[in-house]
Short mmCIF file of C-alpha atoms in Angstrom, two decimals:
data_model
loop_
_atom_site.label_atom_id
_atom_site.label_comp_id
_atom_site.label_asym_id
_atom_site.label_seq_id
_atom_site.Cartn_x
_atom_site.Cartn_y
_atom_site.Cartn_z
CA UNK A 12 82.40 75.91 103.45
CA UNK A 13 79.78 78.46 102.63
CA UNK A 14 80.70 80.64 105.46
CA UNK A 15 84.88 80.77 104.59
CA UNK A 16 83.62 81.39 101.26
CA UNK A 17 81.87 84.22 102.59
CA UNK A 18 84.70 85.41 104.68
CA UNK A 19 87.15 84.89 101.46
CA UNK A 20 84.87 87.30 99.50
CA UNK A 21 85.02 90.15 102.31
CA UNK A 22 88.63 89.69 102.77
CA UNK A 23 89.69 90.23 98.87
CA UNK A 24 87.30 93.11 98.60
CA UNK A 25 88.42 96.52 98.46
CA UNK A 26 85.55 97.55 100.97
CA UNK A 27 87.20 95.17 103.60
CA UNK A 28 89.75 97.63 104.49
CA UNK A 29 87.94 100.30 104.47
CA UNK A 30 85.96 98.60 107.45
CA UNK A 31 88.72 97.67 109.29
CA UNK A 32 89.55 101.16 109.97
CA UNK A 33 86.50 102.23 110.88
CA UNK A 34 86.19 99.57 113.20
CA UNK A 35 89.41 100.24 114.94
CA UNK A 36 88.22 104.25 114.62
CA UNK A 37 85.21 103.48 116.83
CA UNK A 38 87.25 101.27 119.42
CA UNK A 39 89.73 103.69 119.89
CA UNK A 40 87.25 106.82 120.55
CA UNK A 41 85.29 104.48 122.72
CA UNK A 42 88.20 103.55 125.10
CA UNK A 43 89.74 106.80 124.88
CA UNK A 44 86.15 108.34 126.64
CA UNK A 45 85.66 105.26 128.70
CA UNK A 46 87.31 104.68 131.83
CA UNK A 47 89.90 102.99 129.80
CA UNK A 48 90.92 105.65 128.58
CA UNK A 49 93.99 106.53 130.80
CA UNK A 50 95.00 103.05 130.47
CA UNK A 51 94.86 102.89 126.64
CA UNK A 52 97.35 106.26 126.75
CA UNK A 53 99.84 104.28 129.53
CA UNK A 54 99.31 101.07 126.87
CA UNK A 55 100.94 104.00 124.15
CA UNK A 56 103.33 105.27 126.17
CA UNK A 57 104.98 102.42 127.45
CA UNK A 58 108.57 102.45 126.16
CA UNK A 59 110.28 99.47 124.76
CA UNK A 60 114.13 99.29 123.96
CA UNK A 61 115.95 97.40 121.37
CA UNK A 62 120.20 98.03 121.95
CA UNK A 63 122.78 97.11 119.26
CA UNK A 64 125.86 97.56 121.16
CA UNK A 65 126.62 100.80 122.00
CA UNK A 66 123.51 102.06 119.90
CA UNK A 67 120.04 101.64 121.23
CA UNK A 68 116.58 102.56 120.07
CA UNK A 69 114.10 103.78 122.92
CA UNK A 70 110.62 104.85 122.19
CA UNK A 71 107.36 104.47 123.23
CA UNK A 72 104.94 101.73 121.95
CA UNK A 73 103.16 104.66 119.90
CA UNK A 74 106.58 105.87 118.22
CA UNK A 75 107.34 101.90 117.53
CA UNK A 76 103.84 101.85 115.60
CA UNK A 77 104.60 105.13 113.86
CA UNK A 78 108.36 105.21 112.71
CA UNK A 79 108.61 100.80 112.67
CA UNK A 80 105.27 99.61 111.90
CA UNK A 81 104.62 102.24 109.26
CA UNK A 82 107.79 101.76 107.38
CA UNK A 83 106.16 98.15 106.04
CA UNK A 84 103.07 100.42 105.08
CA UNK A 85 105.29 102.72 103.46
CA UNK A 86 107.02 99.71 101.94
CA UNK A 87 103.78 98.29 100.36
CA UNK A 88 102.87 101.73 99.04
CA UNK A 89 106.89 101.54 97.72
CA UNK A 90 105.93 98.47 95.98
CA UNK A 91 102.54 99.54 94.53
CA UNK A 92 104.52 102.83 93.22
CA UNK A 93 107.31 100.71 91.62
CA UNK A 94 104.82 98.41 89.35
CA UNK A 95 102.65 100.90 88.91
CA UNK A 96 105.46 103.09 87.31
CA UNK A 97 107.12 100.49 85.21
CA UNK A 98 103.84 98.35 84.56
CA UNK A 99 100.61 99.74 85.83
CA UNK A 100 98.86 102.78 85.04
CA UNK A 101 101.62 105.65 85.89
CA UNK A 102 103.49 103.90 82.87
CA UNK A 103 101.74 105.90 80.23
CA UNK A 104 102.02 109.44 80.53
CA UNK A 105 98.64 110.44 78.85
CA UNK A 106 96.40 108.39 81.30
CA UNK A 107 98.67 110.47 84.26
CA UNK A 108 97.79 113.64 82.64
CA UNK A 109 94.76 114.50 84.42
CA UNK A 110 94.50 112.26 87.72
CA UNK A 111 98.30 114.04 88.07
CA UNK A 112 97.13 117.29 87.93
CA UNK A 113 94.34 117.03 90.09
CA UNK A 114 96.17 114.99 92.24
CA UNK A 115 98.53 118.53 92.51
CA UNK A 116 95.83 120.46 92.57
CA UNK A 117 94.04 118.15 95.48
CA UNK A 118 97.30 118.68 97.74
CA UNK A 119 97.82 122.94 96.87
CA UNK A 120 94.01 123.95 97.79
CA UNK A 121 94.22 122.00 101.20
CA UNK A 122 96.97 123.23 102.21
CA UNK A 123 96.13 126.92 101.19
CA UNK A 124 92.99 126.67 103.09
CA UNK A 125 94.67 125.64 106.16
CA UNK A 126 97.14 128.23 105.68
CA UNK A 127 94.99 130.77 105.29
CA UNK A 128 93.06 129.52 109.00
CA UNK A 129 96.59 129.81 110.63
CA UNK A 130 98.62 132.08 109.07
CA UNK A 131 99.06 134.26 111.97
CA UNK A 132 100.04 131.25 114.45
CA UNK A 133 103.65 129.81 113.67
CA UNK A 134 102.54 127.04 116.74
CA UNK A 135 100.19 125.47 113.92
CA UNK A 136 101.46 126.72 110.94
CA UNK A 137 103.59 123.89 110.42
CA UNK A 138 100.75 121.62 109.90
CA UNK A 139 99.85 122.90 106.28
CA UNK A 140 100.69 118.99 104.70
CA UNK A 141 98.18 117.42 107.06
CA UNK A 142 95.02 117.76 105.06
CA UNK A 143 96.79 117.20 101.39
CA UNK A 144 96.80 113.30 101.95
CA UNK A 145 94.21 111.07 100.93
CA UNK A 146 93.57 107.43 102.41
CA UNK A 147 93.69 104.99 99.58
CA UNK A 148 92.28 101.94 101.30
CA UNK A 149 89.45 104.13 103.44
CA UNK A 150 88.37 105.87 99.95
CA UNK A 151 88.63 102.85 97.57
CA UNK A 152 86.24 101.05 100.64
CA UNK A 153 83.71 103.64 100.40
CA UNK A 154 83.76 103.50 96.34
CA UNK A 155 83.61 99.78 96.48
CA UNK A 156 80.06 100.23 99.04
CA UNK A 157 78.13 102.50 96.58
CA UNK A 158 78.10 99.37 94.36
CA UNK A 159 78.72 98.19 90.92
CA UNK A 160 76.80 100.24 89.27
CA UNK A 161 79.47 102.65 89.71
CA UNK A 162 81.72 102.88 86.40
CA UNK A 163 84.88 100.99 86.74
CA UNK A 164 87.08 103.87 85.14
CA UNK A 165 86.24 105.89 88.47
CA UNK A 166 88.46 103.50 90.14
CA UNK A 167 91.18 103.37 88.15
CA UNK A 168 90.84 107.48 88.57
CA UNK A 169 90.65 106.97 91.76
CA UNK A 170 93.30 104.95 92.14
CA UNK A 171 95.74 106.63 90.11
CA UNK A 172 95.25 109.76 91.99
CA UNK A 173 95.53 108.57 95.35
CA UNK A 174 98.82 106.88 94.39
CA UNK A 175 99.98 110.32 92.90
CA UNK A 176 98.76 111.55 95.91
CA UNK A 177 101.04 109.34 98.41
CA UNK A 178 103.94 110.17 96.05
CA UNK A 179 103.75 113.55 96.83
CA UNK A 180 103.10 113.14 100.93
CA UNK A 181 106.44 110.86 100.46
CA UNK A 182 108.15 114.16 99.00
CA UNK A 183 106.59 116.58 101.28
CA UNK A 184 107.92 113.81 104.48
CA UNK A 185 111.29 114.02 103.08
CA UNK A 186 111.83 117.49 102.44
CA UNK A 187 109.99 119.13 105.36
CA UNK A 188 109.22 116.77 108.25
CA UNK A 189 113.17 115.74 108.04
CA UNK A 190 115.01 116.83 111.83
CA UNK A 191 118.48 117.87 112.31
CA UNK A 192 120.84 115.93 109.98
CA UNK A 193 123.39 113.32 111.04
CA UNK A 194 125.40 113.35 108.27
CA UNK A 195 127.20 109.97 109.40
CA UNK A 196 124.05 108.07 109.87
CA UNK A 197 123.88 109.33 106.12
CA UNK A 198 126.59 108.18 104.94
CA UNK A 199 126.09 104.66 106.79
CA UNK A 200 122.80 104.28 104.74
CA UNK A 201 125.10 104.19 101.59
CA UNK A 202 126.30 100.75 102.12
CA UNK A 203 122.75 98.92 102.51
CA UNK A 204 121.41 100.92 99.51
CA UNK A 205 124.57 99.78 97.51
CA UNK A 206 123.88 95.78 99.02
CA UNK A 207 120.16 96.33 97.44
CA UNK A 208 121.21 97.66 94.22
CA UNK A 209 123.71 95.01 93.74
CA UNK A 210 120.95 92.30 94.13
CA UNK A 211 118.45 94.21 92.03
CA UNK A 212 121.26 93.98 89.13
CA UNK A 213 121.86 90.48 89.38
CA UNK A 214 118.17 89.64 89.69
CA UNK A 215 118.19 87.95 92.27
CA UNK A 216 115.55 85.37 93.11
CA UNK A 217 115.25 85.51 96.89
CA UNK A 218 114.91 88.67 98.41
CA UNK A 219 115.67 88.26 102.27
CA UNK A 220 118.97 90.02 101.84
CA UNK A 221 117.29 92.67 100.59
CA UNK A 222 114.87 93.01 103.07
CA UNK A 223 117.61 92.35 105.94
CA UNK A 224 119.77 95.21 104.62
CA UNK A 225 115.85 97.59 103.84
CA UNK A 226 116.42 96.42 108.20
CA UNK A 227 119.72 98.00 108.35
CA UNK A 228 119.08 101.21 105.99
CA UNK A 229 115.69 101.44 108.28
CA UNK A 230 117.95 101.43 110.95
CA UNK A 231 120.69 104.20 109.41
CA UNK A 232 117.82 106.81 107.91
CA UNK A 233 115.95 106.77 111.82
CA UNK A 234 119.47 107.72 113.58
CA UNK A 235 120.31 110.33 110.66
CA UNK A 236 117.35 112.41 111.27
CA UNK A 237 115.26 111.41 108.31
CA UNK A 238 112.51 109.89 109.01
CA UNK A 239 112.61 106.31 109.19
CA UNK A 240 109.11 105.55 106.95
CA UNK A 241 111.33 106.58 103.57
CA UNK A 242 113.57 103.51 104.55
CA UNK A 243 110.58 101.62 103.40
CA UNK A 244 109.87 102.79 100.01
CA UNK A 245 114.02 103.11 98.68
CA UNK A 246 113.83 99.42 100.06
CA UNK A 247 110.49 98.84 97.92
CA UNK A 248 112.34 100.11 94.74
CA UNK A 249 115.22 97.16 95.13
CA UNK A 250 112.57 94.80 94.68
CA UNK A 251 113.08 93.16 91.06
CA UNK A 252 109.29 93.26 89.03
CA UNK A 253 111.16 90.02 87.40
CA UNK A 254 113.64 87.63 88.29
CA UNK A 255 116.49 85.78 86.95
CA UNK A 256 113.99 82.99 86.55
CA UNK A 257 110.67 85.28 84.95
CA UNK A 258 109.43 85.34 88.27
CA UNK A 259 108.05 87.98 89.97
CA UNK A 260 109.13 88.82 93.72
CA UNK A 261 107.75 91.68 93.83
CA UNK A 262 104.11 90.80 93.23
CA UNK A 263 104.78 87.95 95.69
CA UNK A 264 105.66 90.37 98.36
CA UNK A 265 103.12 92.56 97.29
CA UNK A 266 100.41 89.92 97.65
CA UNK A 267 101.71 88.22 100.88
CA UNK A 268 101.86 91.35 102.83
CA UNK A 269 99.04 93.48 101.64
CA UNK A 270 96.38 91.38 104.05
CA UNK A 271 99.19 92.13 107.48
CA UNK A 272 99.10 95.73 106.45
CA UNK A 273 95.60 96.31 105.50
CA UNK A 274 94.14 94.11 108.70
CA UNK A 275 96.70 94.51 111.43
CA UNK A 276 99.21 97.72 110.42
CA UNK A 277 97.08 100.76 108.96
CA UNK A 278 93.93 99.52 111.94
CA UNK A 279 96.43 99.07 115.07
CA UNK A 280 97.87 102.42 113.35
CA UNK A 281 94.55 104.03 113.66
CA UNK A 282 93.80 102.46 116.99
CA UNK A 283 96.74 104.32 118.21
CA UNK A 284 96.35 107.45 116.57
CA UNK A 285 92.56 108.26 116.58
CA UNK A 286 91.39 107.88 120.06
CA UNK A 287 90.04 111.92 120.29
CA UNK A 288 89.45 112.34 124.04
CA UNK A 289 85.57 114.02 123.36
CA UNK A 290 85.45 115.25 127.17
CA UNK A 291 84.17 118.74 127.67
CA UNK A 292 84.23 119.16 123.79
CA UNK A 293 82.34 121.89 122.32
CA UNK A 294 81.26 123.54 118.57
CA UNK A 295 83.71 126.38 119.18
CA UNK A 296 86.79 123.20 119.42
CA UNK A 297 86.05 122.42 115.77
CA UNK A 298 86.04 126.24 115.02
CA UNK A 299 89.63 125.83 116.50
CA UNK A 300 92.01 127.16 113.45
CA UNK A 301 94.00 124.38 113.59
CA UNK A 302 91.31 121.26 113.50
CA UNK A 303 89.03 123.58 111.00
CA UNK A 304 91.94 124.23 109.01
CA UNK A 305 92.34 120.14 108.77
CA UNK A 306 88.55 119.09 108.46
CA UNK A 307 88.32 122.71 106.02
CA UNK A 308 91.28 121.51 104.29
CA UNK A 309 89.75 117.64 103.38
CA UNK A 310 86.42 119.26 102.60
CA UNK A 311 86.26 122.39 100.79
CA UNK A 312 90.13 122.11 99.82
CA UNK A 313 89.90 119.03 98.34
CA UNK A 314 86.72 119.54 96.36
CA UNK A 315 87.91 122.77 94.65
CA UNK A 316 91.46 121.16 94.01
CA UNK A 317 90.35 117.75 92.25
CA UNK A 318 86.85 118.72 90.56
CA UNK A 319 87.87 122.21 89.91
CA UNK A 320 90.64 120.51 87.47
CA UNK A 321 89.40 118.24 86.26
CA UNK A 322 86.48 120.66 85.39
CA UNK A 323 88.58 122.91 83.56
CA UNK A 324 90.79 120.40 81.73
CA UNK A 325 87.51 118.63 80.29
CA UNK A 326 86.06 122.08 79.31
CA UNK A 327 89.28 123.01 77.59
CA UNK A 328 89.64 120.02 75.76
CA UNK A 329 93.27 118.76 77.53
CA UNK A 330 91.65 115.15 78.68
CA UNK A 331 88.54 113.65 78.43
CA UNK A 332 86.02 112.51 81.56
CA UNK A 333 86.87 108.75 82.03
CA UNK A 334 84.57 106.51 80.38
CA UNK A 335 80.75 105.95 81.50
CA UNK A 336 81.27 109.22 84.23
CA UNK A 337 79.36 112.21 84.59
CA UNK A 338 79.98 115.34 86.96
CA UNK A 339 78.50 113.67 89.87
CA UNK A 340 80.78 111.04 89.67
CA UNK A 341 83.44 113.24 89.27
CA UNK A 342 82.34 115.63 92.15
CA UNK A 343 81.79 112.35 94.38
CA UNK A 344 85.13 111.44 93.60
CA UNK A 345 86.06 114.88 94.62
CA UNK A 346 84.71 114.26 97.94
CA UNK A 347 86.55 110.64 98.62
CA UNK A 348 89.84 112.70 97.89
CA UNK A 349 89.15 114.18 101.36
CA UNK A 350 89.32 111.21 103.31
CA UNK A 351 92.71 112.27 104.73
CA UNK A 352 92.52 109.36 107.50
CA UNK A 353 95.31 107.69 107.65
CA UNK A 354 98.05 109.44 105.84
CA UNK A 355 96.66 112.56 107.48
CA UNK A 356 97.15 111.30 111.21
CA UNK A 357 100.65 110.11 109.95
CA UNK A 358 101.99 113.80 108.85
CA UNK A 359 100.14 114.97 112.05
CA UNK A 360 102.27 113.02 113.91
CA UNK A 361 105.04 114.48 112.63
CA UNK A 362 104.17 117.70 112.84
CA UNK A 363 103.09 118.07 116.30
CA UNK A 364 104.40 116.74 119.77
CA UNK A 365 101.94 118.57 122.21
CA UNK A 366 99.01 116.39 123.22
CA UNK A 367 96.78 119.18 123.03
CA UNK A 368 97.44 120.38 119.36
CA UNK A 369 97.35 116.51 118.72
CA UNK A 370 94.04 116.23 120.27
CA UNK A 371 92.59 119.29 117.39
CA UNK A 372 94.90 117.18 114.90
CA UNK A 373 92.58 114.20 115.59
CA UNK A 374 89.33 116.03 115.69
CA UNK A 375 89.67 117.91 112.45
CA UNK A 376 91.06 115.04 110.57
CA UNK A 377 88.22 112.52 112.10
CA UNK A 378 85.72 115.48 111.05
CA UNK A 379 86.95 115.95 107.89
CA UNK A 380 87.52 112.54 106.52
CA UNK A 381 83.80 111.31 107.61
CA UNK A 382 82.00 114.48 106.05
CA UNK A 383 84.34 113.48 102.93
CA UNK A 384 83.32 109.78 103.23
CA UNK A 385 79.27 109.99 103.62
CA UNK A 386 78.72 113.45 101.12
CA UNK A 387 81.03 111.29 98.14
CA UNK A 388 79.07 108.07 98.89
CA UNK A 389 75.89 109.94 98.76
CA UNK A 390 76.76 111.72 95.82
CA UNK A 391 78.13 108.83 94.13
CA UNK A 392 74.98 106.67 95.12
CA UNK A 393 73.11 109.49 93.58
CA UNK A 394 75.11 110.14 90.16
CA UNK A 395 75.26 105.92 89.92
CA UNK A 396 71.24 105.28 90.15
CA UNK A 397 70.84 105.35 86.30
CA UNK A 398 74.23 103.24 85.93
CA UNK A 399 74.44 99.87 84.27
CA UNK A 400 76.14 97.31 86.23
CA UNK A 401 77.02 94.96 82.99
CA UNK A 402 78.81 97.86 81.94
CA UNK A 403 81.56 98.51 84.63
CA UNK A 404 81.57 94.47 84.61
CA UNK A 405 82.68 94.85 81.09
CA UNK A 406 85.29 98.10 81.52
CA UNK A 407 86.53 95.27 84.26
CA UNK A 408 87.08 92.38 81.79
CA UNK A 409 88.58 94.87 79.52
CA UNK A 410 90.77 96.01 82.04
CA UNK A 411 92.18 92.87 83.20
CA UNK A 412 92.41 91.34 79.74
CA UNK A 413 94.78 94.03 78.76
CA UNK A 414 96.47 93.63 82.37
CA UNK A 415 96.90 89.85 81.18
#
């Protein structure tokens, strides 16, 4: 009994996840510079087919993972987004004032830093969204590790901007990382979306329909051109908060799938994604524009873009520092911005083909993230020493007794 109870508290904590990627990190650079390693890339590119008639899907196992497995990662982010909009913490525009900004801010500087690295190369130019993301499960992990002396309004912070954050790699997915339009495919998607928003008006108590036609849009939005990941989140928003019956299937869903995505999806996404092949590396491949635009991007990009705002709308009087936070926490929080991970790899994905650019992808992203991860944790282990634990235990009761 002692040891499940043991197990239960590791799997409900918000570190958990956070060490399930780095597990699957390690395993995949470890087989990928083993003798494994051509092995692990046949594993990735073997190609599976599903037909539906005269229609037929054929990718490899690593495009399944991407474009299918992603699209329930994208649908529990769709989820998150939905309650947190109508119920959570995006619901009241004053406490979205500042994480928002910075959140903007935290995607602009990245991007102009790796823009500025490749300007003059239109091969890797296209990569500019790649270090804007930030990893909400690998940075909430690290927060959770520096311990509870840390001051519970730097998660909500947190939080709130990494959501922000993932709302606006969703927009940058759609409007750039979109291939050629078919406008049928398009039109197809119509009748699904019109299915969901016919069960979202009635309320309806069981949502299997729902997800069986979020299936069929999935389906429509890959063949149109769009990618397939934004099936997820428009089926996420047909989701009812509240039921016919005061229920909530959306928190049901919510709960039941978070542990499948945060254990098996985002790791075996990571497993596929991360294994850098370190053979015959040197210092001068991390000099490479494109990877130190990427790790650049996370580090110095990210820093400037959340701390720098949040700097100047304190000093200027526009918000106020969350409660029991100084400028270390704030600057450590900074730092966890910058664990791209994830999210990162994803839009690198999509905006490179060639194994080779892939391979820098990989390295600057894997750079960038861990400097991000072990100077915020440092810093925040630092700014926290003189913390009082009883009081982010408190900001926590307060929190969830106005959540209640």
């Amino acid at each position: 009994m002692g040891l499940r109870r043991e197990l239960d508290k590791f799997f409900s904590s918000d570190a958990s996840g956070g060490i399930f990627l780095i597990l699957a990190t390690v395993m995949a650079l470890i087989i990928a510079n083993s003798s494994l390693g051509p092995a692990y890339d046949e594993w990735l590119h073997t190609y599976l087919k599903i037909s539906f008639g005269e229609s037929e899907l054929k990718n490899s196992l690593l495009h399944w993972i991407n474009d299918g497995l992603m699209a329930v990662f994208f649908f529990l982010v769709g989820l998150e987004l939905k309650y947190e909009l109508i119920e959570g913490k995006l619901k009241n525009p004053a406490d979205v004032l500042m994480p928002g900004v910075a959140a903007i801010a935290g995607m602009a500087c990245p991007a102009i830093v790796y823009v500025s690295l490749n300007l003059g190369n239109s091969a890797t130019l296209g990569g500019w969204a790649i270090p804007a993301a930030t990893d909400i499960a690998f940075a909430l992990g690290v927060l959770a590790l520096v311990g509870p002396k840390v001051p519970s309004s730097l998660k909500i912070f947190l939080l709130t901007l990494a959501i922000l954050d993932d709302m606006g790699a969703i927009v940058v997915i759609a409007l750039f990382y979109t291939a050629d339009l078919q406008v049928d495919y398009l039109f197809l998607s119509l009748i699904p979306l019109a299915g969901m928003y016919i069960q979202l008006r009635r309320k309806a108590h069981r949502v299997a329909p729902t997800l069986l036609m979020g299936l069929v849009l999935w389906f429509f939005v890959l063949k149109s051109g769009v990618h397939a990941t934004l099936a997820g989140v428009l089926t996420a928003f047909f989701i009812p908060i509240k039921d016919r019956y005061g229920k909530s299937p959306l928190h049901a869903l919510e709960h039941g799938l978070s542990p499948y995505v945060l254990f098996f999806i985002v790791p075996l996404f990571a497993f596929g994604n991360a294994g850098v092949n370190l053979t015959g590396l040197t210092f001068a491949d991390l000099l490479d524009p494109l990877a130190l635009g990427i790790a650049g991007g996370l580090v110095v990009g990210k820093q400037v873009g959340v701390f720098g705002v949040v700097w100047l709308m304190v000093k200027t009087g526009v918000a106020r520092m969350p409660k029991g936070a100084n400028w270390g926490h704030i600057y450590g929080i900074a730092c966890l911005a910058g664990i791209g991970f994830t999210m990162s790899l994803f839009i690198g994905t999509l905006s490179f083909s060639d194994a080779a650019l892939m391979n820098s992808v990989r390295l600057g992203v894997l750079t960038g993230s861990a400097i991000s991860a072990v100077v915020g944790f440092v810093v925040l282990r630092i700014a926290s020493r003189d913390g009082d634990p009883a009081e982010g235990q408190e900001d926590e009761a307060e929190g969830a007794a106005q959540a209640a």
